XYZ file of C-alpha atoms in Angstrom:
205
model
C 40.200 -30.490 107.751
C 37.042 -28.891 107.124
C 35.683 -26.914 104.321
C 34.841 -27.944 100.730
C 37.428 -30.639 100.655
C 37.527 -33.313 103.116
C 40.798 -35.618 103.337
C 40.373 -39.131 103.743
C 43.052 -41.692 104.070
C 46.596 -40.965 103.830
C 46.540 -39.288 99.991
C 45.775 -35.823 99.189
C 43.470 -34.954 96.294
C 45.267 -33.056 93.473
C 44.035 -29.582 92.800
C 43.511 -29.006 88.868
C 41.761 -26.006 87.231
C 38.690 -27.299 85.169
C 39.747 -27.489 81.479
C 38.129 -24.801 79.252
C 36.877 -27.172 76.650
C 33.939 -25.121 75.727
C 36.116 -21.902 74.835
C 38.512 -23.905 72.707
C 35.680 -25.581 70.716
C 34.208 -22.093 69.877
C 37.577 -20.795 68.906
C 38.006 -23.626 66.531
C 34.531 -23.104 64.715
C 35.160 -19.368 64.627
C 38.722 -19.998 63.038
C 36.973 -22.330 60.447
C 34.473 -19.796 59.725
C 37.082 -16.946 58.990
C 39.077 -19.309 56.788
C 35.867 -20.495 54.784
C 34.761 -16.883 53.932
C 38.323 -15.750 52.999
C 38.469 -18.803 50.664
C 35.088 -17.900 49.130
C 36.012 -14.300 48.608
C 39.375 -15.381 46.982
C 37.412 -17.490 44.493
C 35.092 -14.808 43.726
C 37.996 -12.422 42.832
C 39.597 -15.177 40.709
C 36.284 -15.719 38.896
C 35.800 -12.109 38.226
C 39.370 -11.578 36.783
C 39.273 -14.775 34.659
C 36.046 -13.931 32.650
C 33.348 -15.773 34.733
C 35.093 -19.107 34.735
C 34.899 -20.103 31.157
C 37.252 -22.679 30.147
C 39.048 -22.647 26.892
C 38.568 -26.209 25.045
C 41.688 -28.043 24.044
C 40.753 -28.584 20.479
C 39.745 -24.992 19.884
C 43.055 -23.653 20.918
C 41.701 -21.285 23.581
C 38.587 -19.897 21.945
C 35.564 -19.568 24.087
C 32.219 -21.126 23.527
C 29.816 -18.246 22.509
C 26.494 -17.705 20.935
C 26.747 -17.542 17.247
C 24.059 -16.098 15.108
C 22.997 -17.951 12.128
C 20.532 -17.268 9.650
C 17.875 -19.934 9.243
C 15.653 -20.352 6.227
C 12.006 -19.302 7.021
C 9.563 -22.083 6.752
C 8.390 -22.878 3.153
C 5.307 -21.149 2.295
C 3.011 -21.390 -0.706
C 4.614 -19.817 -3.993
C 3.035 -16.880 -5.260
C 1.211 -16.949 -8.591
C 2.605 -15.244 -11.628
C 0.633 -12.230 -12.881
C -0.459 -14.124 -15.950
C -2.309 -16.562 -13.663
C -4.280 -13.543 -11.929
C -7.493 -11.922 -13.386
C -8.111 -8.510 -12.437
C -11.277 -6.574 -12.610
C -10.480 -2.835 -12.846
C -13.228 -0.578 -11.450
C -13.210 3.251 -11.214
C -14.621 4.606 -7.983
C -13.657 8.226 -9.008
C -15.098 11.132 -11.165
C -12.276 10.826 -13.485
C -13.329 9.211 -16.784
C -11.199 6.725 -18.707
C -8.961 5.892 -15.634
C -10.143 2.191 -15.369
C -9.341 1.353 -19.032
C -5.789 3.094 -18.786
C -4.971 1.293 -15.589
C -6.105 -2.148 -17.240
C -3.984 -1.424 -20.313
C -0.961 -1.100 -18.086
C -1.679 -4.182 -15.926
C -2.227 -6.167 -19.231
C 1.536 -4.986 -20.251
C 2.604 -6.453 -16.848
C 1.232 -9.799 -17.659
C -2.136 -9.754 -15.894
C -5.164 -11.015 -17.094
C -7.900 -8.348 -17.490
C -11.546 -9.300 -16.618
C -14.377 -6.503 -16.288
C -13.315 -2.905 -16.725
C -15.780 -0.149 -15.918
C -17.048 1.865 -12.912
C -17.140 0.681 -9.447
C -20.511 -0.665 -7.962
C -22.681 1.585 -5.727
C -21.037 0.428 -2.468
C -17.662 1.742 -3.467
C -18.452 4.443 -6.143
C -16.976 7.907 -5.028
C -16.381 6.457 -1.370
C -12.773 5.188 -1.834
C -10.573 8.055 -0.492
C -7.182 6.314 -0.838
C -5.300 5.168 -3.772
C -7.478 1.990 -3.962
C -9.069 -1.149 -2.811
C -7.996 -4.633 -3.564
C -10.739 -7.204 -3.373
C -10.717 -10.897 -3.722
C -11.731 -14.282 -2.081
C -10.296 -15.332 1.158
C -7.933 -17.810 -0.749
C -6.300 -14.558 -2.289
C -5.151 -12.964 0.824
C -1.772 -14.377 0.694
C -1.614 -15.092 -3.068
C -3.040 -13.041 -5.599
C -3.741 -9.792 -3.452
C 0.234 -9.297 -2.572
C 1.042 -9.726 -6.165
C -1.388 -7.129 -7.465
C -0.521 -4.980 -4.218
C 2.854 -4.663 -5.699
C 1.653 -2.878 -8.549
C -0.268 -0.178 -6.279
C 1.417 0.295 -2.872
C -0.731 1.585 -0.245
C -3.839 0.261 -1.532
C -6.292 -1.373 1.044
C -6.841 -5.418 0.839
C -10.113 -6.776 1.689
C -11.358 -10.261 1.348
C -14.965 -11.542 0.878
C -15.792 -15.086 2.163
C -19.036 -15.318 0.176
C -17.028 -14.484 -3.077
C -17.027 -17.112 -5.827
C -14.250 -17.410 -8.446
C -10.616 -16.568 -8.166
C -10.558 -13.075 -9.811
C -9.724 -9.904 -7.933
C -10.841 -6.362 -8.174
C -8.921 -3.412 -8.158
C -11.024 -0.379 -7.243
C -9.562 2.878 -7.934
C -9.812 5.450 -5.359
C -9.718 9.406 -5.181
C -5.866 9.237 -4.207
C -4.852 7.198 -7.172
C -2.426 9.024 -9.434
C -0.775 5.954 -11.266
C 0.566 2.324 -10.813
C 4.040 1.797 -9.007
C 7.021 2.037 -11.556
C 7.492 -1.280 -13.209
C 10.844 -1.562 -11.878
C 9.832 -0.646 -8.455
C 6.982 -3.228 -8.879
C 9.184 -6.057 -9.985
C 11.579 -5.485 -7.029
C 8.645 -5.687 -4.628
C 7.645 -9.012 -6.376
C 11.003 -10.415 -5.946
C 11.204 -9.393 -2.443
C 7.712 -11.118 -1.621
C 8.893 -14.267 -3.679
C 12.193 -14.565 -1.575
C 11.696 -13.355 2.003
C 14.584 -12.769 4.045
C 15.605 -15.683 6.582
C 15.090 -15.219 10.117
C 18.132 -15.132 12.218
C 18.414 -17.793 14.888
C 20.879 -18.068 17.841
C 23.142 -21.272 17.839
C 25.737 -22.123 20.578
C 29.160 -23.601 19.140
C 32.756 -23.635 20.130
């Protein structure tokens, strides 16, 4: 017998179709991929409808852990001086006479110590257009000047590094009408002495 197969001996070869193992492997891999994608999609849907996967704690009775805002006290700062510990020089830079003395008398009633009272020096005389200028040494920037500034809101604050002594100046400008009303000044001082605490975010269950 010729051709592809040649018979030898007294046994005939068994004719079988080659097994399609490669196709079976591809089908198995494809099936596994489809199942995996379907399972992942199902898990995402469950995650969405259950609120992002947050779990209720057994001790909390089902309440979620969430960020809670709690006011934390601001860092301790140097206490502001009392008005009686501040010496103020009242200087008039306007053309209105008697303004320095009148303002000094009012500040004295509010507890401030009064130093020099008179006209402003040449560098400020008739050159202050606003309500006034508060001058002091560098150390007065966060101490005496804010306390004095509560009496005259809107006044500019300046410091002089070479200035000696602890006294501060109130230079009255053209825009000055009067000091702040005493109740308003007292409220401003109270707010300065007790600043509002800064909120801080804290997680808890």
